[in-house]
Amino acid sequence: MSEDRLPVHPYAELFPLLQHPDFDALCGHIATNGLQEEIVLYEGQILDGRNRYLACLARELTPRFRDYAGECGSPLAFVIAKNVRRRHLTESQRALLAARLKPMFEEESRQRQLAGLKYVNQTIVPVNLPERPKTGPNLTSAEQAAQMLHVSEKSVNFANTVKKRGVPALNGRVEAGKIAVSIAAQIAKLPAEQQQEVVAGIERGLKPKQALAQVKMNQAEPAAAADDAGLPLPEQAVPAFRARKDLQALVRHLEAGAQALERLAPSAVGVYLDAPGIHEHLKQAIHKVLTAEPAHVCPACQGRQPACALCRGHGWVTKLIYRDATTCVTSAAPAA
């Protein structure tokens, strides 16, 4: 590209440039049909049409220009109106863009306030104007941004949290339309390292809410330090001991099901229930869950042997396996 090409106005940079193959398609369209829409300039900078401008340069065509004529009330509103129509953005993408627009609307408001001041004895005082309904310039910056991008002010506030506190990877996922801004705002409140963990979970295929819940669970539950006998856990055994709470919760659910069965057995529907058979199945399920619960560091290898036959390299065993293993060791010991 030529080094003396026209500068781009900051408002135009709110929206990203087209990438291949979209840019190639635009170049081909302009080469075939000519430039259908003039490039709009404001203060000597490209306000709208920088993709068209670059496409003309790429195909060595002479671009056509016109000056901004006050459409939409302000240059910023003009850029937004033109690009929102052109691009297929999700609500979350529009909300994140609206959050980025807030400071610009605040600056526009400040400039309007300065323009509405008059000097009296070299002192700046506000012009006395009648109170007007809250429309147009009277809206807050968040309300203006929300109205312009067709999203709720609540969504803009969510997006503002993401913009201010979210790590770049999180902002990137919202920009790409992969994470809803409401859940992204919750993720953004976590420390940066944990935000990265959530994003990594999403990239592994978890839904955003699942990835967030997983990180919060790991945060809430400190790593188990020792087994039931007080022995320190090998690193590979820690996740299993963390899962004990889930196993215990499952047992409680099964026990609640058994109690519900007892209440239903003598009821009007009890005649169609095989209450004894179901109760036996629940009893067996509870037993199987309980016998799967981690209890001890492996007595055979203490978690040091990946090929250990007793723990299969997991570094831990259940109560039943531990009891059988220690019983065998005791039985095999020679008499004193």
XYZ file of C-alpha atoms in Angstrom:
336
model
C 0.000 0.000 0.000
C 1.086 3.587 -0.568
C 2.621 5.264 2.458
C 0.679 8.494 1.771
C -2.746 6.866 1.927
C -5.453 8.689 3.838
C -5.568 8.328 7.625
C -8.466 6.485 9.267
C -10.675 8.200 11.832
C -10.743 6.488 15.282
C -14.497 5.989 14.973
C -13.990 3.871 11.861
C -11.570 1.639 13.776
C -14.336 0.551 16.151
C -15.217 -2.119 13.616
C -12.512 -4.566 12.476
C -11.271 -4.712 8.915
C -12.595 -7.415 6.637
C -10.446 -10.522 6.482
C -9.894 -12.995 3.669
C -11.953 -14.231 1.873
C -14.471 -11.430 2.559
C -11.964 -8.739 1.570
C -11.124 -10.629 -1.647
C -14.838 -10.801 -2.474
C -15.162 -7.024 -1.937
C -12.168 -6.389 -4.210
C -13.702 -8.550 -6.911
C -17.086 -6.845 -6.614
C -15.579 -3.352 -6.909
C -13.363 -4.427 -9.818
C -16.418 -5.763 -11.666
C -19.080 -3.209 -10.733
C -17.094 -0.160 -9.692
C -17.315 1.666 -6.380
C -21.055 1.833 -5.666
C -20.858 3.851 -2.424
C -18.569 6.814 -1.900
C -15.994 6.825 0.880
C -16.951 9.340 3.560
C -14.340 11.732 4.967
C -14.441 13.710 8.187
C -11.718 16.174 9.178
C -9.516 14.775 6.421
C -9.821 11.189 7.693
C -11.766 8.186 6.454
C -14.913 8.010 8.565
C -16.716 5.280 6.616
C -15.516 2.997 3.839
C -11.960 2.084 4.779
C -12.510 -1.465 3.470
C -13.724 -0.001 0.172
C -10.749 2.372 0.148
C -8.235 -0.443 0.666
C -9.995 -2.544 -1.977
C -9.640 0.314 -4.482
C -5.944 0.627 -3.696
C -5.486 -3.136 -3.987
C -7.056 -3.141 -7.478
C -5.404 0.187 -8.462
C -8.772 1.886 -8.915
C -9.428 5.557 -8.196
C -11.685 5.883 -5.139
C -14.464 8.467 -4.921
C -14.958 10.540 -1.786
C -17.485 12.834 -0.162
C -17.451 14.744 3.103
C -19.576 13.782 6.062
C -22.830 15.751 5.749
C -24.165 15.541 9.295
C -26.161 12.324 8.901
C -27.520 10.682 12.089
C -26.690 13.737 14.180
C -23.009 12.991 14.802
C -20.077 11.269 13.090
C -20.045 8.549 15.741
C -23.751 7.778 15.351
C -23.269 7.732 11.576
C -20.473 5.144 11.742
C -22.477 2.932 14.094
C -25.647 3.105 12.005
C -23.805 2.223 8.803
C -21.859 -0.716 10.273
C -24.608 -2.253 12.389
C -26.683 -2.604 9.228
C -23.817 -4.197 7.323
C -22.603 -6.711 9.889
C -24.420 -9.641 11.434
C -23.524 -9.191 15.107
C -24.978 -11.143 18.016
C -26.535 -9.285 20.928
C -23.438 -9.961 23.038
C -21.142 -8.641 20.308
C -23.252 -5.489 20.041
C -23.238 -5.087 23.827
C -19.430 -5.312 23.957
C -19.194 -2.729 21.192
C -21.635 -0.511 23.085
C -19.402 -0.704 26.175
C -16.486 0.507 24.072
C -18.620 3.358 22.788
C -19.452 4.679 26.262
C -16.287 6.794 26.650
C -16.840 8.280 23.206
C -20.411 9.258 24.029
C -19.147 10.740 27.301
C -16.644 12.837 25.359
C -19.370 13.968 22.948
C -21.521 14.933 25.935
C -18.636 16.896 27.425
C -18.138 18.752 24.155
C -21.851 19.585 23.998
C -21.730 20.931 27.536
C -18.768 23.125 26.662
C -20.594 24.362 23.567
C -23.641 25.229 25.715
C -21.695 27.463 28.113
C -21.478 31.245 27.869
C -19.157 33.708 29.451
C -20.465 36.206 32.015
C -17.823 38.540 33.440
C -15.155 36.078 32.286
C -16.866 33.325 34.302
C -18.276 30.274 32.559
C -21.878 29.560 33.513
C -24.397 27.129 32.004
C -27.113 28.474 29.732
C -30.536 28.234 31.389
C -32.548 25.856 29.249
C -35.989 24.383 29.934
C -35.949 20.758 31.111
C -36.533 18.399 28.222
C -37.513 14.754 28.024
C -34.693 12.252 28.303
C -33.986 11.670 24.622
C -31.036 12.169 22.294
C -28.307 14.234 23.991
C -30.068 13.932 27.369
C -29.438 10.177 27.566
C -26.569 8.845 29.635
C -23.614 7.426 27.718
C -24.699 3.860 28.592
C -28.265 4.566 27.458
C -27.055 6.133 24.228
C -24.778 3.195 23.473
C -27.516 0.685 24.289
C -30.062 2.491 22.146
C -27.673 2.858 19.229
C -26.681 -0.837 19.232
C -30.227 -2.112 19.947
C -29.335 -3.824 23.238
C -30.465 -3.362 26.832
C -28.570 -1.087 29.201
C -28.131 -4.154 31.419
C -26.257 -5.898 28.600
C -24.052 -2.839 28.185
C -23.215 -2.927 31.897
C -22.351 -6.634 31.601
C -20.120 -5.834 28.643
C -18.493 -2.964 30.511
C -17.474 -5.427 33.238
C -15.981 -7.724 30.600
C -14.154 -4.829 28.933
C -12.667 -3.531 32.187
C -11.947 -6.770 34.064
C -11.893 -9.534 31.471
C -8.635 -11.015 30.179
C -7.977 -10.576 26.438
C -8.896 -14.214 25.729
C -12.324 -13.703 27.321
C -12.959 -10.486 25.406
C -11.919 -12.280 22.243
C -14.446 -15.070 22.794
C -17.255 -12.519 23.301
C -16.139 -10.598 20.200
C -16.247 -13.842 18.235
C -19.785 -14.517 19.448
C -18.753 -17.656 21.364
C -19.710 -16.529 24.902
C -22.830 -14.622 25.968
C -21.956 -11.327 27.598
C -24.033 -12.141 30.701
C -21.966 -15.242 31.567
C -18.770 -13.487 30.432
C -19.421 -10.786 33.054
C -19.477 -13.486 35.746
C -16.241 -14.965 34.431
C -14.613 -11.510 34.347
C -15.065 -11.159 38.115
C -12.657 -14.046 38.718
C -8.888 -13.558 39.048
C -7.099 -13.481 35.696
C -5.625 -16.970 36.108
C -9.042 -18.491 36.762
C -10.543 -16.605 33.814
C -7.917 -18.263 31.643
C -8.908 -21.649 33.083
C -12.566 -21.046 32.208
C -11.684 -20.016 28.644
C -9.452 -23.095 28.324
C -12.364 -25.263 29.465
C -14.612 -23.701 26.833
C -11.999 -24.344 24.167
C -11.927 -27.994 25.272
C -15.635 -28.216 24.466
C -17.339 -27.342 27.762
C -20.277 -24.965 27.730
C -19.405 -21.585 29.329
C -21.565 -22.224 32.401
C -20.046 -25.683 32.872
C -16.496 -24.352 32.580
C -17.261 -21.563 35.076
C -18.871 -23.986 37.545
C -15.888 -26.327 37.312
C -13.386 -23.581 38.106
C -15.528 -22.273 40.967
C -15.813 -25.776 42.419
C -12.046 -26.222 42.315
C -11.654 -22.817 43.930
C -14.157 -23.554 46.697
C -12.783 -26.964 47.524
C -9.208 -26.943 48.790
C -7.050 -29.805 47.669
C -7.387 -32.834 49.940
C -4.236 -33.077 51.991
C -4.418 -36.556 53.440
C -6.229 -39.889 53.268
C -8.389 -41.426 56.013
C -5.278 -42.604 57.841
C -3.650 -39.172 57.730
C -1.103 -40.041 55.041
C -0.288 -37.260 52.544
C -1.836 -37.768 49.125
C 0.224 -38.221 45.976
C -0.592 -35.607 43.350
C -2.501 -37.959 41.060
C -4.841 -38.975 43.910
C -6.025 -35.440 44.732
C -8.820 -35.216 42.068
C -10.316 -38.520 43.273
C -10.466 -37.338 46.882
C -12.053 -34.067 45.731
C -14.810 -36.136 44.098
C -15.791 -37.715 47.423
C -18.339 -34.947 48.011
C -20.080 -35.801 44.751
C -20.167 -39.493 45.673
C -21.596 -38.673 49.088
C -24.232 -36.419 47.492
C -25.164 -39.263 45.138
C -25.641 -41.604 48.113
C -27.940 -39.039 49.734
C -30.020 -38.854 46.542
C -30.296 -42.648 46.403
C -31.282 -42.791 50.067
C -33.922 -40.107 49.436
C -35.227 -42.260 46.586
C -35.501 -45.245 48.926
C -37.493 -43.135 51.404
C -39.812 -41.930 48.626
C -40.328 -45.553 47.599
C -41.384 -46.450 51.155
C -43.990 -43.670 51.066
C -45.323 -44.732 47.678
C -45.512 -48.479 48.366
C -48.726 -48.320 50.449
C -50.285 -45.583 48.286
C -52.826 -45.940 45.467
C -50.023 -46.449 42.910
C -48.199 -48.985 45.075
C -50.020 -51.873 43.477
C -48.079 -51.264 40.282
C -44.754 -50.788 42.030
C -42.341 -53.635 42.626
C -41.270 -51.912 45.817
C -39.115 -54.794 47.140
C -37.336 -55.178 43.800
C -36.680 -51.446 43.396
C -35.556 -51.193 47.013
C -33.042 -53.997 46.452
C -31.671 -52.238 43.360
C -31.301 -48.982 45.317
C -29.584 -50.814 48.156
C -27.115 -52.370 45.729
C -26.512 -48.999 44.041
C -25.776 -47.339 47.376
C -23.357 -50.138 48.255
C -21.558 -49.828 44.922
C -21.204 -46.078 45.264
C -19.874 -46.362 48.815
C -17.362 -49.035 47.844
C -16.076 -46.776 45.034
C -15.157 -43.960 47.440
C -11.434 -43.157 47.758
C -10.156 -43.846 51.252
C -6.428 -44.558 51.417
C -3.142 -43.996 49.679
C -2.173 -47.214 47.923
C -0.465 -49.434 50.541
C 1.516 -51.218 47.854
C 3.213 -48.323 46.034
C 2.193 -45.115 47.888
C 1.400 -43.623 44.489
C 4.952 -44.006 43.170
C 4.444 -46.781 40.624
C 2.339 -46.117 37.478
C 2.225 -49.856 36.810
C 1.049 -50.831 40.305
C -1.371 -53.770 40.073
C -3.258 -52.795 43.243
C -4.132 -49.152 42.485
C -3.599 -49.303 38.706
C -1.384 -46.235 38.940
C -4.070 -44.019 40.478
C -2.246 -43.789 43.806
C -5.311 -44.538 45.939
C -7.598 -47.422 46.871
C -11.064 -47.868 48.344
C -11.738 -49.045 51.903
C -12.522 -52.542 50.683
C -9.341 -52.877 48.617
C -7.290 -51.419 51.469
C -8.823 -53.829 53.970
C -8.196 -56.835 51.747
C -4.633 -55.738 50.976
C -3.668 -55.104 54.592
C -5.389 -58.333 55.700
C -3.289 -60.276 53.187
C -0.107 -58.607 54.419
C -0.987 -59.365 58.060
C -1.864 -62.980 57.280
C 1.367 -63.473 55.382
C 3.540 -62.080 58.188
C 5.530 -64.815 60.073
C 4.539 -65.545 63.653
C 6.763 -63.991 66.270
